[in-house]
Amino acid sequence: MSPYASPPLLDVQSLQVELPVAGVPVRAVDDLSFTVARGETVCLVGESGSGKSLTALSLLRLVPPPGRIGRASRIVFDGEDLLGLAPEPLRRIRGQRIAMVFQEPMTALNPLMTIGDQVAEVLMLKQQLTKAQSAQSAIEMLASTGIPEPARRAASYPHQLSGGQRQRVAPAGALVRRPKRLLLGEPLGALDKKLRERTQFELVNIQEKLGVTFVIVTHDQEEAMTLGTRIGVMHAGEILQVGTPTDIYEYPTSRYVADFIGSVNLAAGRIVEDEPDHVRIECPEFGTTMYVDHGVSAPPTAEVSVAIRPEKIQLTRDAPPQPENVVAGTIKEIAYLGDLSRYLVKL
């Protein structure tokens, strides 16, 4: 469900997508339901093969044949049922109100036109600007993406840009159409780490300035945590959990989500004391009892997983006075990474 009171811009209910595998239909997306509010950024994150890209294609009815969307599925965009539309009205909505940036940005760029001309052409059509006004606005739009020397890049053809520059230009070309929704498929995959981090914040600024609703598909959890108002963690065609970045990181609802988002130390355990404000978990792998200062939704003596984030751990040579949540071990390796060090401890 959406955390917002107003009707969502996008409402997906019971989405099912089948693809043939060796002639047998296999459900690649299984009963997905989620909403996207106006002006929100929702990131679908998951490993390769989790169904996130297929979900994004389904939102535009672009499922590759002979795949098909289930009859019980509903995709309502801005009050219109996309699955019930004829081809021509669907093309109109795609062209006027939805834009998509593919994982390979060359698919969104015309190789026969300069970058500036492509952006300016849309500006002239959408905003009725003169040729000179649209050319200047195109340069300003390219500058907003942080691309170096925007005036010179505007005169370049797509093949004359580096992969990272094309990756940054593609969203600018889509945004000049002022769509209500922008689908971004792995938008920053070709960028190096520093440029990717910088571009993430540029996308956030552009989104806030223009009020466009983003649906981002990525396997990069850090990217999802930075960009997403909410995150949907996908696995095997299902959304396992939807929530804010804080909810997903601090309160994962399954072992898979805890392990997928961020670094974590996981161990199996059994509940030995269950109270509304705390639980105690017997954890043989840690050789101690773990005290957790909140209740859990599990029956007494249930088998559970204990997940501990690295930043919650304190290393000390002196044994703390309390017996719980204390594990003795020997440091075997230290990986120095500059802003942090990673310790490998043998228990």
mmCIF file of C-alpha atoms in Angstrom:
data_model
loop_
_atom_site.group_PDB
_atom_site.id
_atom_site.type_symbol
_atom_site.label_atom_id
_atom_site.label_comp_id
_atom_site.label_asym_id
_atom_site.label_seq_id
_atom_site.Cartn_x
_atom_site.Cartn_y
_atom_site.Cartn_z
ATOM 1 C CA MET A 1 0.000 0.000 0.000
ATOM 2 C CA SER A 2 0.996 3.636 -0.489
ATOM 3 C CA PRO A 3 1.784 5.709 2.608
ATOM 4 C CA TYR A 4 0.013 8.707 1.035
ATOM 5 C CA ALA A 5 -3.656 9.650 1.333
ATOM 6 C CA SER A 6 -4.177 10.992 -2.214
ATOM 7 C CA PRO A 7 -4.813 8.559 -5.090
ATOM 8 C CA PRO A 8 -1.530 7.136 -6.402
ATOM 9 C CA LEU A 9 -0.247 8.005 -9.845
ATOM 10 C CA LEU A 10 0.482 4.323 -10.445
ATOM 11 C CA ASP A 11 -1.469 1.435 -8.933
ATOM 12 C CA VAL A 12 -0.286 -2.096 -9.757
ATOM 13 C CA GLN A 13 -2.441 -4.956 -8.485
ATOM 14 C CA SER A 14 -1.873 -8.725 -8.791
ATOM 15 C CA LEU A 15 0.632 -8.372 -11.646
ATOM 16 C CA GLN A 16 1.508 -11.748 -13.144
ATOM 17 C CA VAL A 17 3.779 -12.265 -16.135
ATOM 18 C CA GLU A 18 4.436 -15.638 -17.764
ATOM 19 C CA LEU A 19 7.345 -16.463 -20.061
ATOM 20 C CA PRO A 20 7.810 -19.755 -21.928
ATOM 21 C CA VAL A 21 10.764 -21.870 -20.848
ATOM 22 C CA ALA A 22 11.370 -24.921 -23.044
ATOM 23 C CA GLY A 23 7.795 -24.549 -24.274
ATOM 24 C CA VAL A 24 6.340 -24.512 -20.761
ATOM 25 C CA PRO A 25 4.852 -21.268 -19.344
ATOM 26 C CA VAL A 26 6.707 -20.138 -16.224
ATOM 27 C CA ARG A 27 5.495 -17.337 -13.973
ATOM 28 C CA ALA A 28 8.415 -14.881 -13.980
ATOM 29 C CA VAL A 29 6.503 -12.169 -12.066
ATOM 30 C CA ASP A 30 4.198 -13.567 -9.419
ATOM 31 C CA ASP A 31 1.256 -11.580 -8.051
ATOM 32 C CA LEU A 32 2.969 -8.222 -7.536
ATOM 33 C CA SER A 33 1.051 -5.349 -5.952
ATOM 34 C CA PHE A 34 2.437 -1.890 -5.198
ATOM 35 C CA THR A 35 1.592 1.793 -5.621
ATOM 36 C CA VAL A 36 3.615 4.856 -6.553
ATOM 37 C CA ALA A 37 2.516 8.275 -5.314
ATOM 38 C CA ARG A 38 2.848 11.441 -7.380
ATOM 39 C CA GLY A 39 6.335 12.893 -7.082
ATOM 40 C CA GLU A 40 7.661 9.760 -5.405
ATOM 41 C CA THR A 41 10.762 7.762 -6.321
ATOM 42 C CA VAL A 42 10.244 4.006 -5.995
ATOM 43 C CA CYS A 43 13.218 1.714 -6.582
ATOM 44 C CA LEU A 44 12.735 -1.933 -7.514
ATOM 45 C CA VAL A 45 15.937 -3.640 -6.427
ATOM 46 C CA GLY A 46 16.959 -7.266 -6.761
ATOM 47 C CA GLU A 47 19.544 -9.671 -8.110
ATOM 48 C CA SER A 48 19.697 -10.613 -11.792
ATOM 49 C CA GLY A 49 16.682 -12.699 -12.755
ATOM 50 C CA SER A 50 14.509 -11.419 -9.901
ATOM 51 C CA GLY A 51 11.919 -10.035 -12.339
ATOM 52 C CA LYS A 52 12.474 -6.315 -11.765
ATOM 53 C CA SER A 53 13.172 -5.390 -15.411
ATOM 54 C CA LEU A 54 10.249 -7.506 -16.602
ATOM 55 C CA THR A 55 8.044 -5.673 -14.108
ATOM 56 C CA ALA A 56 9.161 -2.312 -15.533
ATOM 57 C CA LEU A 57 8.437 -3.469 -19.103
ATOM 58 C CA SER A 58 5.022 -4.665 -17.979
ATOM 59 C CA LEU A 59 4.180 -1.161 -16.787
ATOM 60 C CA LEU A 60 4.359 -0.066 -20.446
ATOM 61 C CA ARG A 61 2.899 -3.288 -21.841
ATOM 62 C CA LEU A 62 6.228 -4.041 -23.481
ATOM 63 C CA VAL A 63 6.567 -7.655 -22.326
ATOM 64 C CA PRO A 64 8.568 -9.417 -25.047
ATOM 65 C CA PRO A 65 6.528 -11.996 -27.008
ATOM 66 C CA PRO A 66 5.509 -14.721 -26.506
ATOM 67 C CA GLY A 67 5.350 -13.652 -22.859
ATOM 68 C CA ARG A 68 1.996 -12.507 -21.534
ATOM 69 C CA ILE A 69 0.496 -10.557 -18.643
ATOM 70 C CA GLY A 70 -2.071 -12.416 -16.540
ATOM 71 C CA ARG A 71 -5.754 -11.608 -16.977
ATOM 72 C CA ALA A 72 -6.250 -10.758 -13.302
ATOM 73 C CA SER A 73 -3.491 -8.121 -13.426
ATOM 74 C CA ARG A 74 -4.308 -4.412 -13.185
ATOM 75 C CA ILE A 75 -2.023 -1.465 -14.016
ATOM 76 C CA VAL A 76 -3.751 1.864 -13.462
ATOM 77 C CA PHE A 77 -1.794 4.978 -14.435
ATOM 78 C CA ASP A 78 -3.256 8.389 -13.651
ATOM 79 C CA GLY A 79 -6.756 6.871 -13.511
ATOM 80 C CA GLU A 80 -6.487 4.880 -16.770
ATOM 81 C CA ASP A 81 -6.257 1.085 -16.959
ATOM 82 C CA LEU A 82 -3.259 0.536 -19.253
ATOM 83 C CA LEU A 83 -4.056 -3.131 -19.765
ATOM 84 C CA GLY A 84 -7.511 -2.251 -21.096
ATOM 85 C CA LEU A 85 -6.333 0.358 -23.620
ATOM 86 C CA ALA A 86 -6.228 -0.165 -27.382
ATOM 87 C CA PRO A 87 -2.801 0.272 -29.050
ATOM 88 C CA GLU A 88 -3.360 3.864 -30.242
ATOM 89 C CA PRO A 89 -4.419 5.370 -26.861
ATOM 90 C CA LEU A 90 -1.598 3.423 -25.232
ATOM 91 C CA ARG A 91 0.932 4.958 -27.659
ATOM 92 C CA ARG A 92 -0.475 8.406 -26.850
ATOM 93 C CA ILE A 93 0.063 7.902 -23.122
ATOM 94 C CA ARG A 94 3.570 6.548 -23.685
ATOM 95 C CA GLY A 95 4.469 9.479 -25.890
ATOM 96 C CA GLN A 96 2.986 12.270 -23.791
ATOM 97 C CA ARG A 97 3.034 11.210 -20.153
ATOM 98 C CA ILE A 98 5.581 8.388 -19.690
ATOM 99 C CA ALA A 99 9.273 8.275 -20.580
ATOM 100 C CA MET A 100 11.704 5.395 -20.176
ATOM 101 C CA VAL A 101 15.486 5.369 -20.057
ATOM 102 C CA PHE A 102 16.834 1.935 -20.901
ATOM 103 C CA GLN A 103 19.891 0.249 -19.431
ATOM 104 C CA GLU A 104 21.737 0.894 -22.711
ATOM 105 C CA PRO A 105 21.316 4.654 -23.290
ATOM 106 C CA MET A 106 21.992 4.411 -27.053
ATOM 107 C CA THR A 107 18.492 2.948 -27.438
ATOM 108 C CA ALA A 108 17.041 6.296 -26.281
ATOM 109 C CA LEU A 109 19.221 8.493 -28.521
ATOM 110 C CA ASN A 110 18.971 9.150 -32.258
ATOM 111 C CA PRO A 111 22.427 8.397 -33.740
ATOM 112 C CA LEU A 112 21.793 10.771 -36.698
ATOM 113 C CA MET A 113 21.145 13.921 -34.629
ATOM 114 C CA THR A 114 23.375 15.892 -32.275
ATOM 115 C CA ILE A 115 22.591 15.676 -28.598
ATOM 116 C CA GLY A 116 21.593 19.336 -28.467
ATOM 117 C CA ASP A 117 19.280 19.020 -31.489
ATOM 118 C CA GLN A 118 17.509 16.030 -29.949
ATOM 119 C CA VAL A 119 16.818 17.876 -26.709
ATOM 120 C CA ALA A 120 15.953 21.135 -28.504
ATOM 121 C CA GLU A 121 13.509 19.423 -30.855
ATOM 122 C CA VAL A 122 11.435 18.171 -27.934
ATOM 123 C CA LEU A 123 11.586 21.587 -26.265
ATOM 124 C CA MET A 124 10.247 23.300 -29.405
ATOM 125 C CA LEU A 125 7.339 20.857 -29.599
ATOM 126 C CA LYS A 126 6.488 20.780 -25.905
ATOM 127 C CA GLN A 127 7.153 24.392 -24.878
ATOM 128 C CA GLN A 128 6.744 26.173 -28.233
ATOM 129 C CA LEU A 129 10.135 27.837 -27.992
ATOM 130 C CA THR A 130 12.041 29.409 -30.866
ATOM 131 C CA LYS A 131 14.997 27.544 -32.304
ATOM 132 C CA ALA A 132 17.468 29.841 -30.503
ATOM 133 C CA GLN A 133 15.578 29.575 -27.194
ATOM 134 C CA SER A 134 15.361 25.787 -27.400
ATOM 135 C CA ALA A 135 19.071 25.487 -28.248
ATOM 136 C CA GLN A 136 20.001 27.503 -25.141
ATOM 137 C CA SER A 137 17.540 25.562 -22.978
ATOM 138 C CA ALA A 138 19.038 22.304 -24.276
ATOM 139 C CA ILE A 139 22.488 23.406 -23.088
ATOM 140 C CA GLU A 140 21.044 24.347 -19.683
ATOM 141 C CA MET A 141 19.341 20.948 -19.402
ATOM 142 C CA LEU A 142 22.606 19.166 -20.210
ATOM 143 C CA ALA A 143 24.408 21.330 -17.650
ATOM 144 C CA SER A 144 21.866 20.257 -15.009
ATOM 145 C CA THR A 145 23.073 16.665 -15.402
ATOM 146 C CA GLY A 146 26.617 17.743 -14.525
ATOM 147 C CA ILE A 147 28.008 16.797 -17.933
ATOM 148 C CA PRO A 148 31.282 18.676 -18.602
ATOM 149 C CA GLU A 149 31.372 21.353 -21.333
ATOM 150 C CA PRO A 150 27.628 21.131 -22.059
ATOM 151 C CA ALA A 151 27.784 23.508 -25.038
ATOM 152 C CA ARG A 152 30.407 21.374 -26.801
ATOM 153 C CA ARG A 153 28.626 18.139 -25.860
ATOM 154 C CA ALA A 154 25.380 19.531 -27.292
ATOM 155 C CA ALA A 155 27.093 19.693 -30.692
ATOM 156 C CA SER A 156 28.234 16.064 -30.426
ATOM 157 C CA TYR A 157 26.574 12.961 -31.828
ATOM 158 C CA PRO A 158 25.789 10.062 -29.466
ATOM 159 C CA HIS A 159 28.686 7.928 -30.705
ATOM 160 C CA GLN A 160 31.114 10.770 -29.896
ATOM 161 C CA LEU A 161 30.254 10.644 -26.187
ATOM 162 C CA SER A 162 31.712 8.216 -23.708
ATOM 163 C CA GLY A 163 29.482 5.536 -22.211
ATOM 164 C CA GLY A 164 29.205 7.486 -18.958
ATOM 165 C CA GLN A 165 28.293 10.714 -20.765
ATOM 166 C CA ARG A 166 25.592 8.960 -22.791
ATOM 167 C CA GLN A 167 24.278 7.482 -19.544
ATOM 168 C CA ARG A 168 23.856 10.996 -18.137
ATOM 169 C CA VAL A 169 22.441 12.562 -21.304
ATOM 170 C CA ALA A 170 19.666 9.977 -21.748
ATOM 171 C CA PRO A 171 17.651 11.082 -18.661
ATOM 172 C CA ALA A 172 17.979 14.722 -19.761
ATOM 173 C CA GLY A 173 16.523 13.858 -23.169
ATOM 174 C CA ALA A 174 13.617 12.090 -21.504
ATOM 175 C CA LEU A 175 12.978 14.796 -18.902
ATOM 176 C CA VAL A 176 12.554 17.647 -21.399
ATOM 177 C CA ARG A 177 9.245 16.041 -22.400
ATOM 178 C CA ARG A 178 7.991 16.796 -18.865
ATOM 179 C CA PRO A 179 6.485 13.325 -18.421
ATOM 180 C CA LYS A 180 4.399 12.512 -15.354
ATOM 181 C CA ARG A 181 6.383 9.328 -14.864
ATOM 182 C CA LEU A 182 9.932 8.414 -15.815
ATOM 183 C CA LEU A 183 11.030 4.783 -15.845
ATOM 184 C CA LEU A 184 14.768 4.398 -15.351
ATOM 185 C CA GLY A 185 16.250 0.974 -16.020
ATOM 186 C CA GLU A 186 19.729 0.636 -14.437
ATOM 187 C CA PRO A 187 20.277 4.387 -15.104
ATOM 188 C CA LEU A 188 23.812 4.673 -13.721
ATOM 189 C CA GLY A 189 25.252 1.259 -14.501
ATOM 190 C CA ALA A 190 28.024 2.500 -16.834
ATOM 191 C CA LEU A 191 29.398 5.155 -14.469
ATOM 192 C CA ASP A 192 32.406 4.854 -12.190
ATOM 193 C CA LYS A 193 31.839 5.018 -8.427
ATOM 194 C CA LYS A 194 32.519 8.732 -7.898
ATOM 195 C CA LEU A 195 30.519 9.837 -10.924
ATOM 196 C CA ARG A 196 27.686 7.480 -9.998
ATOM 197 C CA GLU A 197 27.444 8.980 -6.507
ATOM 198 C CA ARG A 198 27.433 12.518 -7.909
ATOM 199 C CA THR A 199 24.822 11.694 -10.530
ATOM 200 C CA GLN A 200 22.559 10.100 -7.913
ATOM 201 C CA PHE A 201 22.221 13.443 -6.151
ATOM 202 C CA GLU A 202 21.749 15.239 -9.474
ATOM 203 C CA LEU A 203 18.838 12.942 -10.271
ATOM 204 C CA VAL A 204 17.318 13.662 -6.856
ATOM 205 C CA ASN A 205 17.616 17.426 -7.468
ATOM 206 C CA ILE A 206 16.089 17.165 -10.951
ATOM 207 C CA GLN A 207 13.238 15.021 -9.644
ATOM 208 C CA GLU A 208 12.457 17.492 -6.859
ATOM 209 C CA LYS A 209 12.646 20.471 -9.228
ATOM 210 C CA LEU A 210 10.401 19.010 -11.938
ATOM 211 C CA GLY A 211 8.124 16.897 -9.738
ATOM 212 C CA VAL A 212 8.451 13.862 -12.015
ATOM 213 C CA THR A 213 7.547 10.475 -10.560
ATOM 214 C CA PHE A 214 10.447 8.014 -10.842
ATOM 215 C CA VAL A 215 10.298 4.225 -11.019
ATOM 216 C CA ILE A 216 13.903 3.003 -10.952
ATOM 217 C CA VAL A 217 15.043 -0.551 -11.642
ATOM 218 C CA THR A 218 18.461 -1.427 -10.280
ATOM 219 C CA HIS A 219 20.534 -4.204 -8.751
ATOM 220 C CA ASP A 220 22.662 -1.630 -6.895
ATOM 221 C CA GLN A 221 21.400 -1.479 -3.311
ATOM 222 C CA GLU A 222 23.378 1.687 -2.532
ATOM 223 C CA GLU A 223 21.763 3.412 -5.510
ATOM 224 C CA ALA A 224 18.318 2.333 -4.321
ATOM 225 C CA MET A 225 19.013 3.566 -0.768
ATOM 226 C CA THR A 226 20.170 6.968 -2.069
ATOM 227 C CA LEU A 227 17.467 7.590 -4.666
ATOM 228 C CA GLY A 228 14.418 5.805 -3.312
ATOM 229 C CA THR A 229 11.588 7.349 -1.337
ATOM 230 C CA ARG A 230 10.565 3.717 -0.966
ATOM 231 C CA ILE A 231 12.261 0.487 -1.995
ATOM 232 C CA GLY A 232 10.738 -2.778 -3.164
ATOM 233 C CA VAL A 233 13.098 -5.738 -2.710
ATOM 234 C CA MET A 234 12.396 -8.387 -5.368
ATOM 235 C CA HIS A 235 13.333 -12.067 -5.420
ATOM 236 C CA ALA A 236 12.116 -14.862 -7.714
ATOM 237 C CA GLY A 237 9.386 -12.701 -9.233
ATOM 238 C CA GLU A 238 7.987 -11.489 -5.906
ATOM 239 C CA ILE A 239 8.303 -8.320 -3.840
ATOM 240 C CA LEU A 240 9.457 -9.516 -0.420
ATOM 241 C CA GLN A 241 9.265 -6.142 1.302
ATOM 242 C CA VAL A 242 8.334 -2.550 0.464
ATOM 243 C CA GLY A 243 9.363 0.300 2.723
ATOM 244 C CA THR A 244 11.490 3.377 3.234
ATOM 245 C CA PRO A 245 15.274 2.910 3.078
ATOM 246 C CA THR A 246 15.336 3.077 6.891
ATOM 247 C CA ASP A 247 12.641 0.404 7.217
ATOM 248 C CA ILE A 248 14.369 -1.926 4.762
ATOM 249 C CA TYR A 249 17.780 -1.545 6.401
ATOM 250 C CA GLU A 250 16.850 -1.423 10.095
ATOM 251 C CA TYR A 251 13.773 -3.689 10.104
ATOM 252 C CA PRO A 252 14.035 -6.334 7.365
ATOM 253 C CA THR A 253 11.154 -8.795 7.438
ATOM 254 C CA SER A 254 13.117 -11.784 6.112
ATOM 255 C CA ARG A 255 16.608 -13.259 6.138
ATOM 256 C CA TYR A 256 16.910 -12.634 2.389
ATOM 257 C CA VAL A 257 16.172 -8.896 2.677
ATOM 258 C CA ALA A 258 18.576 -8.523 5.617
ATOM 259 C CA ASP A 259 21.330 -10.254 3.675
ATOM 260 C CA PHE A 260 20.675 -8.442 0.383
ATOM 261 C CA ILE A 261 20.599 -4.867 1.690
ATOM 262 C CA GLY A 262 23.921 -3.787 3.177
ATOM 263 C CA SER A 263 26.533 -5.840 5.018
ATOM 264 C CA VAL A 264 25.283 -8.083 7.794
ATOM 265 C CA ASN A 265 26.360 -10.899 10.117
ATOM 266 C CA LEU A 266 23.722 -13.655 10.163
ATOM 267 C CA ALA A 267 23.314 -16.614 12.495
ATOM 268 C CA ALA A 268 20.549 -19.085 13.285
ATOM 269 C CA GLY A 269 18.932 -19.046 16.707
ATOM 270 C CA ARG A 270 15.933 -20.071 18.818
ATOM 271 C CA ILE A 271 13.676 -17.827 20.924
ATOM 272 C CA VAL A 272 13.975 -18.735 24.629
ATOM 273 C CA GLU A 273 12.208 -15.697 26.107
ATOM 274 C CA ASP A 274 9.507 -13.689 24.379
ATOM 275 C CA GLU A 275 8.138 -10.493 25.958
ATOM 276 C CA PRO A 276 6.377 -7.496 24.358
ATOM 277 C CA ASP A 277 9.402 -5.245 24.875
ATOM 278 C CA HIS A 278 12.244 -7.734 24.320
ATOM 279 C CA VAL A 279 13.262 -11.234 23.311
ATOM 280 C CA ARG A 280 16.180 -13.475 24.165
ATOM 281 C CA ILE A 281 17.557 -15.729 21.454
ATOM 282 C CA GLU A 282 19.786 -18.715 22.082
ATOM 283 C CA CYS A 283 22.442 -18.557 19.376
ATOM 284 C CA PRO A 284 24.879 -21.536 19.338
ATOM 285 C CA GLU A 285 26.843 -20.116 16.402
ATOM 286 C CA PHE A 286 27.730 -17.051 18.486
ATOM 287 C CA GLY A 287 28.095 -19.137 21.638
ATOM 288 C CA THR A 288 25.888 -16.800 23.647
ATOM 289 C CA THR A 289 22.354 -15.537 24.228
ATOM 290 C CA MET A 290 21.347 -12.479 22.212
ATOM 291 C CA TYR A 291 19.112 -9.867 23.856
ATOM 292 C CA VAL A 292 16.951 -7.800 21.482
ATOM 293 C CA ASP A 293 15.186 -4.742 22.892
ATOM 294 C CA HIS A 294 11.919 -5.182 21.003
ATOM 295 C CA GLY A 295 9.387 -7.961 20.482
ATOM 296 C CA VAL A 296 9.140 -10.095 17.347
ATOM 297 C CA SER A 297 6.212 -11.657 15.513
ATOM 298 C CA ALA A 298 7.069 -15.301 16.173
ATOM 299 C CA PRO A 299 5.734 -18.074 18.407
ATOM 300 C CA PRO A 300 7.700 -19.160 21.514
ATOM 301 C CA THR A 301 10.729 -21.398 20.820
ATOM 302 C CA ALA A 302 10.561 -20.427 17.122
ATOM 303 C CA GLU A 303 13.639 -20.848 14.957
ATOM 304 C CA VAL A 304 14.781 -17.382 13.830
ATOM 305 C CA SER A 305 17.748 -15.612 12.247
ATOM 306 C CA VAL A 306 19.818 -13.056 14.116
ATOM 307 C CA ALA A 307 21.050 -10.218 11.898
ATOM 308 C CA ILE A 308 23.715 -7.812 13.181
ATOM 309 C CA ARG A 309 24.943 -4.867 11.136
ATOM 310 C CA PRO A 310 28.723 -4.220 11.339
ATOM 311 C CA GLU A 311 28.278 -0.655 12.607
ATOM 312 C CA LYS A 312 26.348 -2.006 15.625
ATOM 313 C CA ILE A 313 29.384 -4.013 16.773
ATOM 314 C CA GLN A 314 32.022 -2.715 19.187
ATOM 315 C CA LEU A 315 35.445 -4.349 19.283
ATOM 316 C CA THR A 316 37.254 -4.336 22.642
ATOM 317 C CA ARG A 317 40.129 -6.188 24.295
ATOM 318 C CA ASP A 318 38.375 -6.114 27.662
ATOM 319 C CA ALA A 319 35.361 -8.348 28.309
ATOM 320 C CA PRO A 320 32.223 -6.254 29.045
ATOM 321 C CA PRO A 321 30.513 -6.948 32.398
ATOM 322 C CA GLN A 322 27.213 -8.139 30.872
ATOM 323 C CA PRO A 323 27.193 -11.753 29.606
ATOM 324 C CA GLU A 324 24.695 -11.241 26.798
ATOM 325 C CA ASN A 325 25.464 -9.962 23.314
ATOM 326 C CA VAL A 326 29.147 -10.638 23.948
ATOM 327 C CA VAL A 327 31.170 -12.893 21.666
ATOM 328 C CA ALA A 328 34.852 -13.761 22.065
ATOM 329 C CA GLY A 329 37.006 -14.167 18.991
ATOM 330 C CA THR A 330 40.352 -13.626 17.301
ATOM 331 C CA ILE A 331 40.963 -11.049 14.584
ATOM 332 C CA LYS A 332 42.279 -12.949 11.564
ATOM 333 C CA GLU A 333 42.292 -10.269 8.852
ATOM 334 C CA ILE A 334 41.847 -6.501 8.514
ATOM 335 C CA ALA A 335 40.949 -4.930 5.172
ATOM 336 C CA TYR A 336 41.730 -1.202 5.215
ATOM 337 C CA LEU A 337 39.375 0.683 2.895
ATOM 338 C CA GLY A 338 40.234 4.264 3.832
ATOM 339 C CA ASP A 339 37.023 5.540 5.407
ATOM 340 C CA LEU A 340 36.480 2.210 7.144
ATOM 341 C CA SER A 341 38.197 -1.051 7.963
ATOM 342 C CA ARG A 342 36.638 -4.481 7.570
ATOM 343 C CA TYR A 343 37.498 -7.067 10.245
ATOM 344 C CA LEU A 344 37.346 -10.836 9.814
ATOM 345 C CA VAL A 345 36.929 -12.400 13.273
ATOM 346 C CA LYS A 346 37.145 -16.099 14.040
ATOM 347 C CA LEU A 347 34.757 -16.996 16.878
#
